[in-house]
């Protein structure tokens, strides 16, 4: 590295296994051990390691005091249905939803539950979800409702009661994985209650490698 005029600033890790039920504390402890081991080996090889970078949204509050020197949780800025189902955030900490419209509704009959169809599918909510998740997202104000299926342009919601929303009703859907949902749009609207007060361009849009 010295021959190439490069300077080692530090090491980083991502405790991805924190995104499983009940694993956030174990993941944070694993992260600390991994970072400190890397620091020790590099010191023995003659390198300074000023930065130990770690962190994930589920494990960030369990970060070990003598582990990472910086943390990089990402989902925490908006929150999503994954973090809610993991019990890592409360519903009032979720800051991003997708506004969608009810385009079809079906009352419960025989063994089929009540359900509604909305005009938000995989092109906005993304089909990325954990195997243990209860669906592709939640509905704000109807948290027992589940988005159980997605096509490109539509989502199927198993409704939480026999009181179905009318056609044309707008719902706020909490994406299961907010990172992917944001990456699917060019801009997001900042709202103060019912009013749009700003528009944010998505800087990394189209930057996937």
JSON list of C-alpha atoms in Angstrom, two decimals:
[
{"chain": "A", "resi": 1, "resn": "UNK", "atom": "CA", "xyz": [0.00, 0.00, 0.00]},
{"chain": "A", "resi": 2, "resn": "UNK", "atom": "CA", "xyz": [2.84, 2.39, 0.79]},
{"chain": "A", "resi": 3, "resn": "UNK", "atom": "CA", "xyz": [4.38, 1.65, -2.61]},
{"chain": "A", "resi": 4, "resn": "UNK", "atom": "CA", "xyz": [1.12, 2.77, -4.20]},
{"chain": "A", "resi": 5, "resn": "UNK", "atom": "CA", "xyz": [0.94, 5.93, -2.10]},
{"chain": "A", "resi": 6, "resn": "UNK", "atom": "CA", "xyz": [-2.19, 4.66, -0.38]},
{"chain": "A", "resi": 7, "resn": "UNK", "atom": "CA", "xyz": [-3.06, 5.26, 3.25]},
{"chain": "A", "resi": 8, "resn": "UNK", "atom": "CA", "xyz": [-5.10, 2.78, 5.29]},
{"chain": "A", "resi": 9, "resn": "UNK", "atom": "CA", "xyz": [-7.77, 4.74, 7.16]},
{"chain": "A", "resi": 10, "resn": "UNK", "atom": "CA", "xyz": [-9.51, 1.86, 8.86]},
{"chain": "A", "resi": 11, "resn": "UNK", "atom": "CA", "xyz": [-11.71, -1.19, 8.47]},
{"chain": "A", "resi": 12, "resn": "UNK", "atom": "CA", "xyz": [-15.44, -1.68, 8.24]},
{"chain": "A", "resi": 13, "resn": "UNK", "atom": "CA", "xyz": [-18.00, -4.41, 8.55]},
{"chain": "A", "resi": 14, "resn": "UNK", "atom": "CA", "xyz": [-21.75, -4.79, 8.25]},
{"chain": "A", "resi": 15, "resn": "UNK", "atom": "CA", "xyz": [-23.56, -7.10, 10.69]},
{"chain": "A", "resi": 16, "resn": "UNK", "atom": "CA", "xyz": [-26.24, -8.16, 8.24]},
{"chain": "A", "resi": 17, "resn": "UNK", "atom": "CA", "xyz": [-27.43, -10.99, 10.47]},
{"chain": "A", "resi": 18, "resn": "UNK", "atom": "CA", "xyz": [-28.92, -8.31, 12.72]},
{"chain": "A", "resi": 19, "resn": "UNK", "atom": "CA", "xyz": [-31.84, -8.29, 10.27]},
{"chain": "A", "resi": 20, "resn": "UNK", "atom": "CA", "xyz": [-33.27, -11.46, 11.82]},
{"chain": "A", "resi": 21, "resn": "UNK", "atom": "CA", "xyz": [-35.63, -11.65, 14.78]},
{"chain": "A", "resi": 22, "resn": "UNK", "atom": "CA", "xyz": [-33.82, -11.52, 18.11]},
{"chain": "A", "resi": 23, "resn": "UNK", "atom": "CA", "xyz": [-30.33, -11.25, 16.60]},
{"chain": "A", "resi": 24, "resn": "UNK", "atom": "CA", "xyz": [-29.52, -7.54, 17.04]},
{"chain": "A", "resi": 25, "resn": "UNK", "atom": "CA", "xyz": [-27.52, -7.95, 20.27]},
{"chain": "A", "resi": 26, "resn": "UNK", "atom": "CA", "xyz": [-25.57, -10.97, 19.03]},
{"chain": "A", "resi": 27, "resn": "UNK", "atom": "CA", "xyz": [-24.83, -9.16, 15.77]},
{"chain": "A", "resi": 28, "resn": "UNK", "atom": "CA", "xyz": [-23.53, -6.09, 17.61]},
{"chain": "A", "resi": 29, "resn": "UNK", "atom": "CA", "xyz": [-21.24, -8.26, 19.74]},
{"chain": "A", "resi": 30, "resn": "UNK", "atom": "CA", "xyz": [-19.99, -10.17, 16.68]},
{"chain": "A", "resi": 31, "resn": "UNK", "atom": "CA", "xyz": [-19.30, -6.86, 14.96]},
{"chain": "A", "resi": 32, "resn": "UNK", "atom": "CA", "xyz": [-17.22, -5.57, 17.87]},
{"chain": "A", "resi": 33, "resn": "UNK", "atom": "CA", "xyz": [-15.14, -8.76, 18.03]},
{"chain": "A", "resi": 34, "resn": "UNK", "atom": "CA", "xyz": [-14.53, -8.70, 14.26]},
{"chain": "A", "resi": 35, "resn": "UNK", "atom": "CA", "xyz": [-13.49, -5.05, 14.19]},
{"chain": "A", "resi": 36, "resn": "UNK", "atom": "CA", "xyz": [-11.16, -5.37, 17.18]},
{"chain": "A", "resi": 37, "resn": "UNK", "atom": "CA", "xyz": [-9.56, -8.51, 15.72]},
{"chain": "A", "resi": 38, "resn": "UNK", "atom": "CA", "xyz": [-8.94, -6.73, 12.41]},
{"chain": "A", "resi": 39, "resn": "UNK", "atom": "CA", "xyz": [-7.49, -3.76, 14.28]},
{"chain": "A", "resi": 40, "resn": "UNK", "atom": "CA", "xyz": [-5.15, -6.04, 16.25]},
{"chain": "A", "resi": 41, "resn": "UNK", "atom": "CA", "xyz": [-3.89, -7.91, 13.18]},
{"chain": "A", "resi": 42, "resn": "UNK", "atom": "CA", "xyz": [-3.26, -4.68, 11.29]},
{"chain": "A", "resi": 43, "resn": "UNK", "atom": "CA", "xyz": [-1.43, -3.14, 14.23]},
{"chain": "A", "resi": 44, "resn": "UNK", "atom": "CA", "xyz": [0.80, -6.23, 14.36]},
{"chain": "A", "resi": 45, "resn": "UNK", "atom": "CA", "xyz": [1.52, -5.71, 10.66]},
{"chain": "A", "resi": 46, "resn": "UNK", "atom": "CA", "xyz": [2.56, -2.12, 11.31]},
{"chain": "A", "resi": 47, "resn": "UNK", "atom": "CA", "xyz": [-0.57, -0.26, 10.24]},
{"chain": "A", "resi": 48, "resn": "UNK", "atom": "CA", "xyz": [-2.43, 2.40, 12.15]},
{"chain": "A", "resi": 49, "resn": "UNK", "atom": "CA", "xyz": [-6.20, 1.89, 12.19]},
{"chain": "A", "resi": 50, "resn": "UNK", "atom": "CA", "xyz": [-7.93, 5.10, 13.28]},
{"chain": "A", "resi": 51, "resn": "UNK", "atom": "CA", "xyz": [-11.41, 4.13, 12.04]},
{"chain": "A", "resi": 52, "resn": "UNK", "atom": "CA", "xyz": [-13.42, 1.06, 12.99]},
{"chain": "A", "resi": 53, "resn": "UNK", "atom": "CA", "xyz": [-16.64, 1.43, 11.04]},
{"chain": "A", "resi": 54, "resn": "UNK", "atom": "CA", "xyz": [-19.71, -0.68, 11.64]},
{"chain": "A", "resi": 55, "resn": "UNK", "atom": "CA", "xyz": [-23.38, -0.52, 12.36]},
{"chain": "A", "resi": 56, "resn": "UNK", "atom": "CA", "xyz": [-26.75, -1.56, 11.01]},
{"chain": "A", "resi": 57, "resn": "UNK", "atom": "CA", "xyz": [-30.18, -0.18, 11.80]},
{"chain": "A", "resi": 58, "resn": "UNK", "atom": "CA", "xyz": [-31.37, -3.15, 13.91]},
{"chain": "A", "resi": 59, "resn": "UNK", "atom": "CA", "xyz": [-28.16, -3.35, 15.95]},
{"chain": "A", "resi": 60, "resn": "UNK", "atom": "CA", "xyz": [-27.15, 0.29, 16.22]},
{"chain": "A", "resi": 61, "resn": "UNK", "atom": "CA", "xyz": [-28.58, 0.82, 19.71]},
{"chain": "A", "resi": 62, "resn": "UNK", "atom": "CA", "xyz": [-26.80, -2.33, 20.88]},
{"chain": "A", "resi": 63, "resn": "UNK", "atom": "CA", "xyz": [-23.39, -1.18, 19.59]},
{"chain": "A", "resi": 64, "resn": "UNK", "atom": "CA", "xyz": [-20.63, -2.28, 21.98]},
{"chain": "A", "resi": 65, "resn": "UNK", "atom": "CA", "xyz": [-18.91, 0.68, 23.65]},
{"chain": "A", "resi": 66, "resn": "UNK", "atom": "CA", "xyz": [-15.35, -0.40, 22.86]},
{"chain": "A", "resi": 67, "resn": "UNK", "atom": "CA", "xyz": [-16.07, -1.64, 19.34]},
{"chain": "A", "resi": 68, "resn": "UNK", "atom": "CA", "xyz": [-16.81, 0.64, 16.42]},
{"chain": "A", "resi": 69, "resn": "UNK", "atom": "CA", "xyz": [-15.53, 4.21, 16.35]},
{"chain": "A", "resi": 70, "resn": "UNK", "atom": "CA", "xyz": [-18.26, 5.15, 13.85]},
{"chain": "A", "resi": 71, "resn": "UNK", "atom": "CA", "xyz": [-21.60, 3.64, 12.90]},
{"chain": "A", "resi": 72, "resn": "UNK", "atom": "CA", "xyz": [-23.41, 3.60, 9.55]},
{"chain": "A", "resi": 73, "resn": "UNK", "atom": "CA", "xyz": [-27.07, 2.69, 10.06]},
{"chain": "A", "resi": 74, "resn": "UNK", "atom": "CA", "xyz": [-29.05, 3.53, 6.95]},
{"chain": "A", "resi": 75, "resn": "UNK", "atom": "CA", "xyz": [-32.71, 2.53, 7.29]},
{"chain": "A", "resi": 76, "resn": "UNK", "atom": "CA", "xyz": [-32.99, 4.44, 10.58]},
{"chain": "A", "resi": 77, "resn": "UNK", "atom": "CA", "xyz": [-33.40, 7.78, 8.77]},
{"chain": "A", "resi": 78, "resn": "UNK", "atom": "CA", "xyz": [-36.84, 6.73, 7.45]},
{"chain": "A", "resi": 79, "resn": "UNK", "atom": "CA", "xyz": [-37.72, 3.44, 9.12]},
{"chain": "A", "resi": 80, "resn": "UNK", "atom": "CA", "xyz": [-39.66, 0.65, 7.43]},
{"chain": "A", "resi": 81, "resn": "UNK", "atom": "CA", "xyz": [-41.86, -2.37, 8.07]},
{"chain": "A", "resi": 82, "resn": "UNK", "atom": "CA", "xyz": [-38.83, -4.61, 8.62]},
{"chain": "A", "resi": 83, "resn": "UNK", "atom": "CA", "xyz": [-37.58, -2.55, 11.54]},
{"chain": "A", "resi": 84, "resn": "UNK", "atom": "CA", "xyz": [-41.11, -2.34, 12.93]},
{"chain": "A", "resi": 85, "resn": "UNK", "atom": "CA", "xyz": [-41.61, -6.11, 12.76]},
{"chain": "A", "resi": 86, "resn": "UNK", "atom": "CA", "xyz": [-38.21, -6.63, 14.38]},
{"chain": "A", "resi": 87, "resn": "UNK", "atom": "CA", "xyz": [-39.36, -4.41, 17.24]},
{"chain": "A", "resi": 88, "resn": "UNK", "atom": "CA", "xyz": [-36.50, -1.97, 16.70]},
{"chain": "A", "resi": 89, "resn": "UNK", "atom": "CA", "xyz": [-38.72, 1.09, 16.10]},
{"chain": "A", "resi": 90, "resn": "UNK", "atom": "CA", "xyz": [-42.24, 2.22, 16.96]},
{"chain": "A", "resi": 91, "resn": "UNK", "atom": "CA", "xyz": [-44.79, 3.07, 14.31]},
{"chain": "A", "resi": 92, "resn": "UNK", "atom": "CA", "xyz": [-44.52, 6.81, 15.03]},
{"chain": "A", "resi": 93, "resn": "UNK", "atom": "CA", "xyz": [-40.81, 6.66, 14.13]},
{"chain": "A", "resi": 94, "resn": "UNK", "atom": "CA", "xyz": [-41.54, 5.70, 10.52]},
{"chain": "A", "resi": 95, "resn": "UNK", "atom": "CA", "xyz": [-40.99, 8.78, 8.35]},
{"chain": "A", "resi": 96, "resn": "UNK", "atom": "CA", "xyz": [-41.60, 7.49, 4.80]},
{"chain": "A", "resi": 97, "resn": "UNK", "atom": "CA", "xyz": [-44.71, 5.99, 3.25]},
{"chain": "A", "resi": 98, "resn": "UNK", "atom": "CA", "xyz": [-45.90, 5.36, -0.28]},
{"chain": "A", "resi": 99, "resn": "UNK", "atom": "CA", "xyz": [-49.25, 6.93, -1.16]},
{"chain": "A", "resi": 100, "resn": "UNK", "atom": "CA", "xyz": [-51.38, 4.55, -3.20]},
{"chain": "A", "resi": 101, "resn": "UNK", "atom": "CA", "xyz": [-55.00, 4.33, -4.38]},
{"chain": "A", "resi": 102, "resn": "UNK", "atom": "CA", "xyz": [-57.52, 1.54, -3.89]},
{"chain": "A", "resi": 103, "resn": "UNK", "atom": "CA", "xyz": [-58.50, 0.32, -7.37]},
{"chain": "A", "resi": 104, "resn": "UNK", "atom": "CA", "xyz": [-60.40, -2.85, -6.45]},
{"chain": "A", "resi": 105, "resn": "UNK", "atom": "CA", "xyz": [-61.95, -4.44, -3.37]},
{"chain": "A", "resi": 106, "resn": "UNK", "atom": "CA", "xyz": [-63.27, -7.88, -2.53]},
{"chain": "A", "resi": 107, "resn": "UNK", "atom": "CA", "xyz": [-65.35, -8.71, 0.51]},
{"chain": "A", "resi": 108, "resn": "UNK", "atom": "CA", "xyz": [-64.59, -11.87, 2.44]},
{"chain": "A", "resi": 109, "resn": "UNK", "atom": "CA", "xyz": [-66.36, -14.95, 1.09]},
{"chain": "A", "resi": 110, "resn": "UNK", "atom": "CA", "xyz": [-66.16, -18.62, 2.00]},
{"chain": "A", "resi": 111, "resn": "UNK", "atom": "CA", "xyz": [-62.52, -19.19, 3.03]},
{"chain": "A", "resi": 112, "resn": "UNK", "atom": "CA", "xyz": [-61.16, -16.11, 1.22]},
{"chain": "A", "resi": 113, "resn": "UNK", "atom": "CA", "xyz": [-60.33, -13.09, 3.40]},
{"chain": "A", "resi": 114, "resn": "UNK", "atom": "CA", "xyz": [-61.34, -9.52, 2.63]},
{"chain": "A", "resi": 115, "resn": "UNK", "atom": "CA", "xyz": [-58.80, -7.84, 0.38]},
{"chain": "A", "resi": 116, "resn": "UNK", "atom": "CA", "xyz": [-58.14, -4.70, -1.61]},
{"chain": "A", "resi": 117, "resn": "UNK", "atom": "CA", "xyz": [-55.97, -4.03, -4.64]},
{"chain": "A", "resi": 118, "resn": "UNK", "atom": "CA", "xyz": [-53.88, -0.85, -4.80]},
{"chain": "A", "resi": 119, "resn": "UNK", "atom": "CA", "xyz": [-51.93, 0.73, -7.65]},
{"chain": "A", "resi": 120, "resn": "UNK", "atom": "CA", "xyz": [-48.55, 0.25, -5.97]},
{"chain": "A", "resi": 121, "resn": "UNK", "atom": "CA", "xyz": [-46.58, -2.82, -7.02]},
{"chain": "A", "resi": 122, "resn": "UNK", "atom": "CA", "xyz": [-43.00, -4.01, -7.20]},
{"chain": "A", "resi": 123, "resn": "UNK", "atom": "CA", "xyz": [-41.95, -0.95, -9.21]},
{"chain": "A", "resi": 124, "resn": "UNK", "atom": "CA", "xyz": [-42.41, 1.23, -6.14]},
{"chain": "A", "resi": 125, "resn": "UNK", "atom": "CA", "xyz": [-42.59, -1.08, -3.11]},
{"chain": "A", "resi": 126, "resn": "UNK", "atom": "CA", "xyz": [-39.94, -3.56, -4.35]},
{"chain": "A", "resi": 127, "resn": "UNK", "atom": "CA", "xyz": [-40.21, -7.32, -3.98]},
{"chain": "A", "resi": 128, "resn": "UNK", "atom": "CA", "xyz": [-37.30, -7.41, -1.54]},
{"chain": "A", "resi": 129, "resn": "UNK", "atom": "CA", "xyz": [-38.32, -8.80, 1.85]},
{"chain": "A", "resi": 130, "resn": "UNK", "atom": "CA", "xyz": [-37.00, -11.15, 4.49]},
{"chain": "A", "resi": 131, "resn": "UNK", "atom": "CA", "xyz": [-38.19, -14.76, 4.53]},
{"chain": "A", "resi": 132, "resn": "UNK", "atom": "CA", "xyz": [-39.68, -14.31, 8.00]},
{"chain": "A", "resi": 133, "resn": "UNK", "atom": "CA", "xyz": [-41.62, -11.14, 7.09]},
{"chain": "A", "resi": 134, "resn": "UNK", "atom": "CA", "xyz": [-45.42, -11.15, 7.19]},
{"chain": "A", "resi": 135, "resn": "UNK", "atom": "CA", "xyz": [-45.69, -9.39, 3.84]},
{"chain": "A", "resi": 136, "resn": "UNK", "atom": "CA", "xyz": [-44.30, -6.68, 1.57]},
{"chain": "A", "resi": 137, "resn": "UNK", "atom": "CA", "xyz": [-45.36, -3.85, 3.84]},
{"chain": "A", "resi": 138, "resn": "UNK", "atom": "CA", "xyz": [-47.95, -2.46, 6.22]},
{"chain": "A", "resi": 139, "resn": "UNK", "atom": "CA", "xyz": [-50.75, 0.06, 5.87]},
{"chain": "A", "resi": 140, "resn": "UNK", "atom": "CA", "xyz": [-50.49, 3.11, 8.10]},
{"chain": "A", "resi": 141, "resn": "UNK", "atom": "CA", "xyz": [-53.54, 3.20, 10.34]},
{"chain": "A", "resi": 142, "resn": "UNK", "atom": "CA", "xyz": [-54.34, -0.46, 9.61]},
{"chain": "A", "resi": 143, "resn": "UNK", "atom": "CA", "xyz": [-51.32, -2.29, 10.95]},
{"chain": "A", "resi": 144, "resn": "UNK", "atom": "CA", "xyz": [-52.95, -5.71, 10.92]},
{"chain": "A", "resi": 145, "resn": "UNK", "atom": "CA", "xyz": [-53.48, -5.46, 7.16]},
{"chain": "A", "resi": 146, "resn": "UNK", "atom": "CA", "xyz": [-50.78, -7.20, 5.10]},
{"chain": "A", "resi": 147, "resn": "UNK", "atom": "CA", "xyz": [-49.49, -6.69, 1.57]},
{"chain": "A", "resi": 148, "resn": "UNK", "atom": "CA", "xyz": [-49.32, -10.32, 0.55]},
{"chain": "A", "resi": 149, "resn": "UNK", "atom": "CA", "xyz": [-48.63, -10.17, -3.20]},
{"chain": "A", "resi": 150, "resn": "UNK", "atom": "CA", "xyz": [-47.13, -7.78, -5.74]},
{"chain": "A", "resi": 151, "resn": "UNK", "atom": "CA", "xyz": [-47.24, -7.56, -9.51]},
{"chain": "A", "resi": 152, "resn": "UNK", "atom": "CA", "xyz": [-45.29, -4.80, -11.26]},
{"chain": "A", "resi": 153, "resn": "UNK", "atom": "CA", "xyz": [-48.09, -2.26, -10.89]},
{"chain": "A", "resi": 154, "resn": "UNK", "atom": "CA", "xyz": [-50.45, -3.58, -8.20]},
{"chain": "A", "resi": 155, "resn": "UNK", "atom": "CA", "xyz": [-50.39, -4.82, -4.65]},
{"chain": "A", "resi": 156, "resn": "UNK", "atom": "CA", "xyz": [-52.81, -7.16, -2.91]},
{"chain": "A", "resi": 157, "resn": "UNK", "atom": "CA", "xyz": [-53.66, -6.27, 0.69]},
{"chain": "A", "resi": 158, "resn": "UNK", "atom": "CA", "xyz": [-55.37, -8.75, 2.98]},
{"chain": "A", "resi": 159, "resn": "UNK", "atom": "CA", "xyz": [-57.56, -6.32, 4.92]},
{"chain": "A", "resi": 160, "resn": "UNK", "atom": "CA", "xyz": [-57.85, -6.35, 8.70]},
{"chain": "A", "resi": 161, "resn": "UNK", "atom": "CA", "xyz": [-61.65, -6.07, 8.92]},
{"chain": "A", "resi": 162, "resn": "UNK", "atom": "CA", "xyz": [-64.86, -6.35, 6.91]},
{"chain": "A", "resi": 163, "resn": "UNK", "atom": "CA", "xyz": [-64.95, -2.54, 6.67]},
{"chain": "A", "resi": 164, "resn": "UNK", "atom": "CA", "xyz": [-63.19, -2.17, 3.32]},
{"chain": "A", "resi": 165, "resn": "UNK", "atom": "CA", "xyz": [-62.00, 1.21, 2.04]},
{"chain": "A", "resi": 166, "resn": "UNK", "atom": "CA", "xyz": [-63.96, 2.65, -0.86]},
{"chain": "A", "resi": 167, "resn": "UNK", "atom": "CA", "xyz": [-62.60, 2.69, -4.41]},
{"chain": "A", "resi": 168, "resn": "UNK", "atom": "CA", "xyz": [-60.41, 5.72, -4.89]},
{"chain": "A", "resi": 169, "resn": "UNK", "atom": "CA", "xyz": [-59.36, 5.83, -1.22]},
{"chain": "A", "resi": 170, "resn": "UNK", "atom": "CA", "xyz": [-55.74, 6.81, -0.77]},
{"chain": "A", "resi": 171, "resn": "UNK", "atom": "CA", "xyz": [-53.71, 4.71, 1.63]},
{"chain": "A", "resi": 172, "resn": "UNK", "atom": "CA", "xyz": [-50.24, 5.22, 3.05]},
{"chain": "A", "resi": 173, "resn": "UNK", "atom": "CA", "xyz": [-48.17, 2.06, 2.70]},
{"chain": "A", "resi": 174, "resn": "UNK", "atom": "CA", "xyz": [-45.07, 1.42, 4.79]},
{"chain": "A", "resi": 175, "resn": "UNK", "atom": "CA", "xyz": [-42.55, -0.38, 2.54]},
{"chain": "A", "resi": 176, "resn": "UNK", "atom": "CA", "xyz": [-40.95, -3.48, 3.94]},
{"chain": "A", "resi": 177, "resn": "UNK", "atom": "CA", "xyz": [-37.48, -2.37, 2.76]},
{"chain": "A", "resi": 178, "resn": "UNK", "atom": "CA", "xyz": [-37.32, 1.39, 2.45]},
{"chain": "A", "resi": 179, "resn": "UNK", "atom": "CA", "xyz": [-33.83, 1.48, 0.88]},
{"chain": "A", "resi": 180, "resn": "UNK", "atom": "CA", "xyz": [-35.05, -0.23, -2.28]},
{"chain": "A", "resi": 181, "resn": "UNK", "atom": "CA", "xyz": [-38.27, 1.79, -2.38]},
{"chain": "A", "resi": 182, "resn": "UNK", "atom": "CA", "xyz": [-36.36, 5.09, -2.32]},
{"chain": "A", "resi": 183, "resn": "UNK", "atom": "CA", "xyz": [-33.95, 3.86, -4.99]},
{"chain": "A", "resi": 184, "resn": "UNK", "atom": "CA", "xyz": [-36.89, 3.22, -7.33]},
{"chain": "A", "resi": 185, "resn": "UNK", "atom": "CA", "xyz": [-37.94, 6.88, -7.56]},
{"chain": "A", "resi": 186, "resn": "UNK", "atom": "CA", "xyz": [-36.38, 10.11, -8.80]},
{"chain": "A", "resi": 187, "resn": "UNK", "atom": "CA", "xyz": [-37.63, 12.26, -5.93]},
{"chain": "A", "resi": 188, "resn": "UNK", "atom": "CA", "xyz": [-39.54, 12.12, -2.65]},
{"chain": "A", "resi": 189, "resn": "UNK", "atom": "CA", "xyz": [-41.94, 14.66, -1.20]},
{"chain": "A", "resi": 190, "resn": "UNK", "atom": "CA", "xyz": [-41.47, 16.15, 2.24]},
{"chain": "A", "resi": 191, "resn": "UNK", "atom": "CA", "xyz": [-44.82, 16.67, 3.96]},
{"chain": "A", "resi": 192, "resn": "UNK", "atom": "CA", "xyz": [-45.97, 18.53, 7.05]},
{"chain": "A", "resi": 193, "resn": "UNK", "atom": "CA", "xyz": [-49.25, 16.80, 7.71]},
{"chain": "A", "resi": 194, "resn": "UNK", "atom": "CA", "xyz": [-51.27, 17.14, 4.49]},
{"chain": "A", "resi": 195, "resn": "UNK", "atom": "CA", "xyz": [-49.06, 19.77, 2.84]},
{"chain": "A", "resi": 196, "resn": "UNK", "atom": "CA", "xyz": [-46.02, 19.19, 0.63]},
{"chain": "A", "resi": 197, "resn": "UNK", "atom": "CA", "xyz": [-43.33, 21.57, 1.84]},
{"chain": "A", "resi": 198, "resn": "UNK", "atom": "CA", "xyz": [-40.29, 20.39, -0.12]},
{"chain": "A", "resi": 199, "resn": "UNK", "atom": "CA", "xyz": [-39.05, 17.95, -2.76]},
{"chain": "A", "resi": 200, "resn": "UNK", "atom": "CA", "xyz": [-35.85, 15.95, -2.37]},
{"chain": "A", "resi": 201, "resn": "UNK", "atom": "CA", "xyz": [-34.04, 14.55, -5.39]},
{"chain": "A", "resi": 202, "resn": "UNK", "atom": "CA", "xyz": [-32.70, 11.03, -4.88]},
{"chain": "A", "resi": 203, "resn": "UNK", "atom": "CA", "xyz": [-28.99, 11.58, -5.41]},
{"chain": "A", "resi": 204, "resn": "UNK", "atom": "CA", "xyz": [-28.08, 7.90, -5.93]},
{"chain": "A", "resi": 205, "resn": "UNK", "atom": "CA", "xyz": [-30.89, 7.22, -8.40]},
{"chain": "A", "resi": 206, "resn": "UNK", "atom": "CA", "xyz": [-29.54, 5.23, -11.36]},
{"chain": "A", "resi": 207, "resn": "UNK", "atom": "CA", "xyz": [-26.11, 4.86, -9.76]},
{"chain": "A", "resi": 208, "resn": "UNK", "atom": "CA", "xyz": [-26.27, 1.10, -9.21]},
{"chain": "A", "resi": 209, "resn": "UNK", "atom": "CA", "xyz": [-23.18, -0.70, -10.46]}
]
